[in-house]
Short mmCIF file of C-alpha atoms and ligand atoms in Angstrom, two decimals:
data_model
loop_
_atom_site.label_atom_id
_atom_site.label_comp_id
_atom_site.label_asym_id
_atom_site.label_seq_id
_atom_site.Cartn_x
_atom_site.Cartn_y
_atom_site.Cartn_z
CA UNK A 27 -15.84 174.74 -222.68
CA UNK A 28 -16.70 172.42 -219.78
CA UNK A 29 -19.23 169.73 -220.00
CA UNK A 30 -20.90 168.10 -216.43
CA UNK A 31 -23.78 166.04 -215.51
CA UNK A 32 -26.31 164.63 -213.28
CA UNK A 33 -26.36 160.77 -212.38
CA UNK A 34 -30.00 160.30 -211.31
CA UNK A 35 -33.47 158.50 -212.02
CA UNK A 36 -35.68 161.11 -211.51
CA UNK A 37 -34.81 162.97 -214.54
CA UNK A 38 -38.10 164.18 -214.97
CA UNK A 39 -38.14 165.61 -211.42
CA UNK A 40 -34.94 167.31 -211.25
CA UNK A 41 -34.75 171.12 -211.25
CA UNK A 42 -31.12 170.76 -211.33
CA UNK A 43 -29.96 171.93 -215.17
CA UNK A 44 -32.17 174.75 -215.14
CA UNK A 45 -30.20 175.85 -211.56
CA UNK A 46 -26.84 174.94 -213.26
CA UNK A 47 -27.80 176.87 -216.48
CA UNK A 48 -29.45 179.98 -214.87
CA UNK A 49 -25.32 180.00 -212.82
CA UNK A 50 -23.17 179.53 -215.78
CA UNK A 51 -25.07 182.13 -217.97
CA UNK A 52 -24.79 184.84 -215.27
CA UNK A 53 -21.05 184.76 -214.60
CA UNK A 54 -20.96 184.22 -218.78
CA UNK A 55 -19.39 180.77 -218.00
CA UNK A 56 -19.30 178.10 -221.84
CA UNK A 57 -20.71 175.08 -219.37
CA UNK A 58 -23.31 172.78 -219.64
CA UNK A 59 -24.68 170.52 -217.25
CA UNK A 60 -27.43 167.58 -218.17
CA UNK A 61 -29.24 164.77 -216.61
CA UNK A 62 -28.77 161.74 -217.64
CA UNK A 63 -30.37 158.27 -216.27
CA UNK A 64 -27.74 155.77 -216.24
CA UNK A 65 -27.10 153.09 -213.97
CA UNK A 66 -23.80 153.30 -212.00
CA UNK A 67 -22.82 150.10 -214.07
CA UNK A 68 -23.06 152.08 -217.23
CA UNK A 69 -21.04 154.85 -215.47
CA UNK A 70 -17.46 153.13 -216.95
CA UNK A 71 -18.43 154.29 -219.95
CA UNK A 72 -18.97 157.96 -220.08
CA UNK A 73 -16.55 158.67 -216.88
CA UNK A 74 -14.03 160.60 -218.82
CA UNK A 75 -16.23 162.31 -220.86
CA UNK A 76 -17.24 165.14 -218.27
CA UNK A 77 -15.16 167.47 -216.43
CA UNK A 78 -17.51 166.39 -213.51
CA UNK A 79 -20.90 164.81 -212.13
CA UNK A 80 -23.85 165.46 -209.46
CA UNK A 81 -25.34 162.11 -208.19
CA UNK A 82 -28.74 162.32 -207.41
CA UNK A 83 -31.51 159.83 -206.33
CA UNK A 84 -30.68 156.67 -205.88
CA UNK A 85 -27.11 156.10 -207.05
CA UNK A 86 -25.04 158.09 -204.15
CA UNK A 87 -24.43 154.79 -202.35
CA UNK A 88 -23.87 152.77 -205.54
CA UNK A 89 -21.93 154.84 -207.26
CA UNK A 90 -18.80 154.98 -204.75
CA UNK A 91 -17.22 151.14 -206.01
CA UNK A 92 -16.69 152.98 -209.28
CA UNK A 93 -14.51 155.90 -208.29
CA UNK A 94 -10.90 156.10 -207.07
CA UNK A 95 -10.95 158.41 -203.86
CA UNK A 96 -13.40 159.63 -201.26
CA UNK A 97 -12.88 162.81 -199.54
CA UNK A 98 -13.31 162.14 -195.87
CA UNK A 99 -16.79 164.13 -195.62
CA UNK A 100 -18.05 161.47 -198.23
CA UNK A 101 -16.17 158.58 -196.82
CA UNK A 102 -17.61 159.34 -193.32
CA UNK A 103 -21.18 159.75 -194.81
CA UNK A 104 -20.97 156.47 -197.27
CA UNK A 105 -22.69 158.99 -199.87
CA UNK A 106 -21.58 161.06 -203.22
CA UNK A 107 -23.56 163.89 -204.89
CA UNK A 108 -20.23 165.08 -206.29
CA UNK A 109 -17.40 163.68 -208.18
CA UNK A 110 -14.08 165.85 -209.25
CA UNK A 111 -11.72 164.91 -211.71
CA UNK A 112 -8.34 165.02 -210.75
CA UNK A 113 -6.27 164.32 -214.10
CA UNK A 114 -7.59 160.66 -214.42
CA UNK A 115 -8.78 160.72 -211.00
CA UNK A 116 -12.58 160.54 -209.74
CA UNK A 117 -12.87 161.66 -206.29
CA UNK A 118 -16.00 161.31 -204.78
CA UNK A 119 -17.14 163.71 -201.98
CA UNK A 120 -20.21 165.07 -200.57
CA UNK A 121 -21.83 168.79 -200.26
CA UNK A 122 -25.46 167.46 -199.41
CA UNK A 123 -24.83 167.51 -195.71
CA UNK A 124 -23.66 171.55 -196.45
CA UNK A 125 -27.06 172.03 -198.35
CA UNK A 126 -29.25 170.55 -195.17
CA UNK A 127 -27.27 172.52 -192.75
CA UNK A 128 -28.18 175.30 -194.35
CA UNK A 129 -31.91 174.49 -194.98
CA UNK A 130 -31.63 174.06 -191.04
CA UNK A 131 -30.71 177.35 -190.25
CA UNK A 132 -34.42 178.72 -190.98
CA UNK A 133 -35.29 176.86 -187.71
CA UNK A 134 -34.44 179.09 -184.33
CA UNK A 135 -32.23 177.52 -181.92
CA UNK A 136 -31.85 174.26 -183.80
CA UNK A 137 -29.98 172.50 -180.89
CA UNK A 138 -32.54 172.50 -178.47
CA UNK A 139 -35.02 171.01 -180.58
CA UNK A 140 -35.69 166.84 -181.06
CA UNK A 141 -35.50 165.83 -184.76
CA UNK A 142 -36.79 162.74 -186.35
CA UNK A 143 -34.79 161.59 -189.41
CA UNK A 144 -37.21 159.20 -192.06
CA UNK A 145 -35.11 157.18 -194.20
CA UNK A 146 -31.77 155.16 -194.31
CA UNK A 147 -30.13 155.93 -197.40
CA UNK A 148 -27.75 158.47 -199.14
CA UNK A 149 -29.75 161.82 -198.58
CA UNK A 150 -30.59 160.50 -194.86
CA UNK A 151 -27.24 160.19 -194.26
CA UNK A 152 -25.70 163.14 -194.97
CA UNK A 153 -28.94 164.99 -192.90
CA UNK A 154 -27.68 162.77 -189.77
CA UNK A 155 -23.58 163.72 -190.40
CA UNK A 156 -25.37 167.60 -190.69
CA UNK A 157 -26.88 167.23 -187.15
CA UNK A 158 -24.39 165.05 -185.47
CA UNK A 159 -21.92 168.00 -186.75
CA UNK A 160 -24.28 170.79 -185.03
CA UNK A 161 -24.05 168.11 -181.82
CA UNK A 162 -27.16 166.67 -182.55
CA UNK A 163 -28.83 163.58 -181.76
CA UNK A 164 -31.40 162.70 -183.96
CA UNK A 165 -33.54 159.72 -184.11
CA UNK A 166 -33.96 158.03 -187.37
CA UNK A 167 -36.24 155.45 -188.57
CA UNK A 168 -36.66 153.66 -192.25
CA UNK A 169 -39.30 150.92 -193.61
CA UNK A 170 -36.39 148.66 -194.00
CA UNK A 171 -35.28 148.06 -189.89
CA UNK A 172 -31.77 146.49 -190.36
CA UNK A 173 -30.71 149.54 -192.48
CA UNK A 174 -30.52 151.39 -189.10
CA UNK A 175 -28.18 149.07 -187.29
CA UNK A 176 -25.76 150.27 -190.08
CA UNK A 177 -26.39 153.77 -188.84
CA UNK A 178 -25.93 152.95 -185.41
CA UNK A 179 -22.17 151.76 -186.03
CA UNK A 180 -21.52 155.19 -188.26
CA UNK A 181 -23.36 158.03 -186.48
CA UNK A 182 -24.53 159.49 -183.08
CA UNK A 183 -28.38 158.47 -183.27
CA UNK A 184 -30.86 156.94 -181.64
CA UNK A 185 -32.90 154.23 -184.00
CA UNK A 186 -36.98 154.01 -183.59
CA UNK A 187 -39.45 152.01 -184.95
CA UNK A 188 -42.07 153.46 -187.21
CA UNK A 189 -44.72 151.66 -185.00
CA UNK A 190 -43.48 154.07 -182.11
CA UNK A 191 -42.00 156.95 -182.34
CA UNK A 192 -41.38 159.64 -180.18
CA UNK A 193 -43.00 163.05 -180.25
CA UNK A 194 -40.38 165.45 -182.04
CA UNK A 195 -40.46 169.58 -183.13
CA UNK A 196 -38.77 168.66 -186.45
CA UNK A 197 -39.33 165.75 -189.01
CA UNK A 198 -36.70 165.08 -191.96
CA UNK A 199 -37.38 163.32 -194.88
CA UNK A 200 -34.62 161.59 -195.89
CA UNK A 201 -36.67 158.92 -198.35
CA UNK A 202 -37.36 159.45 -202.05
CA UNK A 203 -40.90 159.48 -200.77
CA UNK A 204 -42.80 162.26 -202.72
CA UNK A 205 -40.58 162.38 -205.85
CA UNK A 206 -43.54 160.70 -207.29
CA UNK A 207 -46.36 163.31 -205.97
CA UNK A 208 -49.36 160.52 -206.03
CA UNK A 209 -46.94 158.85 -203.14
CA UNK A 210 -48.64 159.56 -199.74
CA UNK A 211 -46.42 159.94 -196.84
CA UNK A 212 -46.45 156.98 -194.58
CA UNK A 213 -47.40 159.22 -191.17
CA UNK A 214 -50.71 159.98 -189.80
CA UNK A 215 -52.09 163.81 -189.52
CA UNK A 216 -52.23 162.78 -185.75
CA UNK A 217 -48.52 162.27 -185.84
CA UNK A 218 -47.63 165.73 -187.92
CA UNK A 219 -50.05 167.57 -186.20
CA UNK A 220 -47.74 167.98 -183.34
CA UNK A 221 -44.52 168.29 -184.97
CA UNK A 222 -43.78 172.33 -185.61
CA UNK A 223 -40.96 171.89 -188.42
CA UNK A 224 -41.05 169.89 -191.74
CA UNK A 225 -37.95 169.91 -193.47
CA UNK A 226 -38.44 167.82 -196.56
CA UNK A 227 -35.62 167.06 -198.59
CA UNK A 228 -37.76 166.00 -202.43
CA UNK A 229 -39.12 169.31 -203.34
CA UNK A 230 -42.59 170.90 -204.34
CA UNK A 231 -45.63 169.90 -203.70
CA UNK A 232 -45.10 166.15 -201.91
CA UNK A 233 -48.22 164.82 -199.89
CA UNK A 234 -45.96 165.76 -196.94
CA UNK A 235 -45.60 169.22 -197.45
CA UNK A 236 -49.08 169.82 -198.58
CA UNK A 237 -50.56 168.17 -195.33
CA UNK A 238 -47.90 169.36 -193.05
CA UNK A 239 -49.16 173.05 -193.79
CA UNK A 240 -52.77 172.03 -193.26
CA UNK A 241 -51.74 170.90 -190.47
CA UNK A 242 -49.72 174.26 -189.23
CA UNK A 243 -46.25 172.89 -189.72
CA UNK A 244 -43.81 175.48 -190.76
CA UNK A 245 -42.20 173.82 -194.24
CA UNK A 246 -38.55 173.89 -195.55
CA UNK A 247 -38.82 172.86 -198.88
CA UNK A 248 -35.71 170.61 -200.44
CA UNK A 249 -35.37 173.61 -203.21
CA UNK A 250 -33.21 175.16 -200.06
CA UNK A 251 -30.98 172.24 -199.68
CA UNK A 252 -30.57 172.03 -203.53
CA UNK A 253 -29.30 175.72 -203.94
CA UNK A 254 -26.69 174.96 -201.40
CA UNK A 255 -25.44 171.35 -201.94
CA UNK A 256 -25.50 173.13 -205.88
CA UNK A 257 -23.54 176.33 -204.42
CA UNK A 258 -20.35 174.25 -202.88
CA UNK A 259 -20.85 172.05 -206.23
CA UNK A 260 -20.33 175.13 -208.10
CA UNK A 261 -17.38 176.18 -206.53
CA UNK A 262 -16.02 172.96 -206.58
CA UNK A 263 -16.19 172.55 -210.39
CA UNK A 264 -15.18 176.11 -211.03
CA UNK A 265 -13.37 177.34 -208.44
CA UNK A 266 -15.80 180.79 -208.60
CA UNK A 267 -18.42 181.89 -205.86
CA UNK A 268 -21.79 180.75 -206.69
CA UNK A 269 -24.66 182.95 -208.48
CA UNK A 270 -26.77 182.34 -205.31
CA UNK A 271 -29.45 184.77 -206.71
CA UNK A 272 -29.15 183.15 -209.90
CA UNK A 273 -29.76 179.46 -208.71
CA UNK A 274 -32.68 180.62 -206.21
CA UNK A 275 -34.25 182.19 -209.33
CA UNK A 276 -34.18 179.59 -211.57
CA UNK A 277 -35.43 176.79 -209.07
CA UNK A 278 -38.42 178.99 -207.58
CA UNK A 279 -39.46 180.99 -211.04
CA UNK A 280 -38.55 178.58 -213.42
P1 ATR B 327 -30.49 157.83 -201.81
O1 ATR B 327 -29.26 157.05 -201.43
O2 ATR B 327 -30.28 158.57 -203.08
O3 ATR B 327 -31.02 158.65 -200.68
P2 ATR B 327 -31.82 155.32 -201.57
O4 ATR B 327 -30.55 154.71 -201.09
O5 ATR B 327 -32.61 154.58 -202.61
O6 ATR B 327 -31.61 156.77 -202.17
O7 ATR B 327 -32.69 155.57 -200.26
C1 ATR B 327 -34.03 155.78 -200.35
C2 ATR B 327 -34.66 155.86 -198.94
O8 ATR B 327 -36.05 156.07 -199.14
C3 ATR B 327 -34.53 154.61 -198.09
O9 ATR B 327 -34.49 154.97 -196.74
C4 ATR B 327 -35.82 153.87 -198.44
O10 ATR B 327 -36.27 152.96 -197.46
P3 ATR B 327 -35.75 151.42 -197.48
O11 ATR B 327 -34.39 151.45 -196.88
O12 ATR B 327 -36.75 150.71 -196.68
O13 ATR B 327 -35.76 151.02 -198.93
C5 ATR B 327 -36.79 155.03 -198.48
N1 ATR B 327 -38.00 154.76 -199.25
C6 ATR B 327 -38.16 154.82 -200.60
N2 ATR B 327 -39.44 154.55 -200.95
C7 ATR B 327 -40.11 154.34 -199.77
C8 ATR B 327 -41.47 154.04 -199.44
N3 ATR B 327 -42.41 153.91 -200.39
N4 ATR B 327 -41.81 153.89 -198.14
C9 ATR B 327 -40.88 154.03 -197.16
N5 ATR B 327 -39.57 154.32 -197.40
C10 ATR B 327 -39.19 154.48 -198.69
#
C-alpha cells in the first residue's frame, strides 16, 4: 500500500486523481492518490505521511524552501510538480517541462515556428526550459513586468510587453488564466486571429480555447501535458511504465 497526493488550490478543477486512479487500477497497483488544498506552510505537517506528492497550481515555486534537494531539471526551472522520498529525504524535481514537450510535438516543425509564452510563473517556466531545450527562443510576457527580468537572467528569451507584442504562429499559456472558466483571456480576437497554434496549458473549455477555435486556431489542450508530466510522475513513484491508455481515458471520458 502506497499513499500520494496533490498539493494544489484548484481542487475542484483537477482531473488529476481520476488519471492517477484509472493507472493504479489497471496495472492492479494498492495506491491512492488525493488532492488536498494546503498551503506550503502547512506542508511540515503531513510531509512524511505520503510516499510522494504532485504540486499543482500555485505552490511549485513556494513549495521548494520546504524540501531538502532539487534535481537539477527543477533547480534550473525554479519549479516542482514532483517530490520523491528518499528515506527521510524530499527531493523536489520537475516532469512538467516533459509533459509540454510532448504537447508540442502535435505542432509540425516546431523549430521554425515563433512562440509567445503568457505568464511568469511555475508552469511558464518549465514551457520556456521545454523550448530553450528544443533550441528555442521564445518570447514571454506576464501582467506583472519585473517577473520577466527574472527570466531573462535564467533562460534564453526574449521579454515583450503585453501592449506590443509581436506577431507569433504559437501562443502558450503559461498563467492560471482559465482555471476559473468565467475568466476571459486578456488578448484581443484581432491578436489570436493570426496566431495558427494555441497550446493552453489549464484544460477544457477556457475562454481561450473556445475563441481560439472560432477563430481557426488549431488547440492543444493542457489534458496532453497532464498525461505526460503524470506519465514520468508515474514512473517516478513506481518505477513501472505508465498506463498511457489508461490516463488518456480517464482525463478525456471521465
Ligand atoms: P504556478 O507557479 O503554479 O504556475 P503562479 O506562480 O501563481 O502559478 O503563476 C501564475 C501566473 O499566472 C503568473 O504569470 C501570473 O501573472 P503575475 O505574475 O502578474 O501574477 C499569471 N496570472 C494569474 N492570473 C492572471 C490574470 N488574471 N491576468 C494575467 N495574468 C495572470
Amino acid at each position: 500500500m502506497k499513499k500520494f497526493a496533490l498539493l494544489t488550490h484548484s481542487i475542484k478543477h483537477t482531473l488529476s486523481p481520476g488519471m492517477w486512479e484509472a493507472a493504479f487500477k489497471s496495472l492492479n497497483l494498492p495506491y491512492t492518490y488525493e488532492a488536498l488544498d494546503i498551503q506550503p506552510s502547512k506542508f511540515e505537517s503531513i510531509k512524511y505521511g505520503y510516499d510522494g506528492f504532485g504540486v499543482g497550481v500555485p505552490f511549485k515555486e513556494d513549495i521548494i524552501s520546504f524540501l531538502d534537494e532539487l534535481t537539477p531539471e527543477a533547480k534550473e526551472i525554479g519549479a516542482v510538480n514532483t517530490i520523491l522520498k528518499e528515506g527521510n529525504i524530499l527531493k523536489g524535481d520537475n516532469t512538467d517541462w516533459i509533459g509540454v514537450t510532448k504537447a508540442l510535438e502535435n505542432i509540425p516543425d516546431i523549430s521554425s515556428k515563433k512562440v509567445l509564452v503568457y505568464g511568469a510563473g511555475g508552469a511558464a517556466k518549465a514551457a520556456i526550459y521545454a523550448l530553450n531545450r528544443l533550441s528555442m527562443l521564445p518570447f514571454v510576457t506576464n501582467r506583472t513586468v519585473s517577473k520577466l527580468k527574472e527570466l531573462e537572467g535564467k533562460f534564453k528569451i526574449q521579454k515583450v510587453e503585453i501592449q506590443d507584442l509581436p506577431q507569433v504562429d504559437i501562443l502558450i499559456n503559461g498563467t492560471s488564466i482559465g482555471i476559473d472558466k468565467t475568466e476571459i483571456f486578456p488578448l484581443t480576437d484581432e491578436y489570436l486571429s493570426k496566431v495558427s497554434w494555441i497550446f493552453d496549458m489549464v484544460y477544457g473549455d477556457t475562454n481561450l480555447k473556445v475563441r481560439g477555435e472560432k477563430l481557426g486556431c488549431k488547440i492543444i489542450d493542457g489534458r496532453e501535458m497532464l498525461i505526460y508530466q503524470g506519465a514520468k510522475q508515474f514512473e517516478l513513484f513506481t518505477g513501472l511504465e505508465a498506463p498511457l491508455e489508461a490516463m488518456r481515458k480517464a482525463i478525456y471520458l471521465g
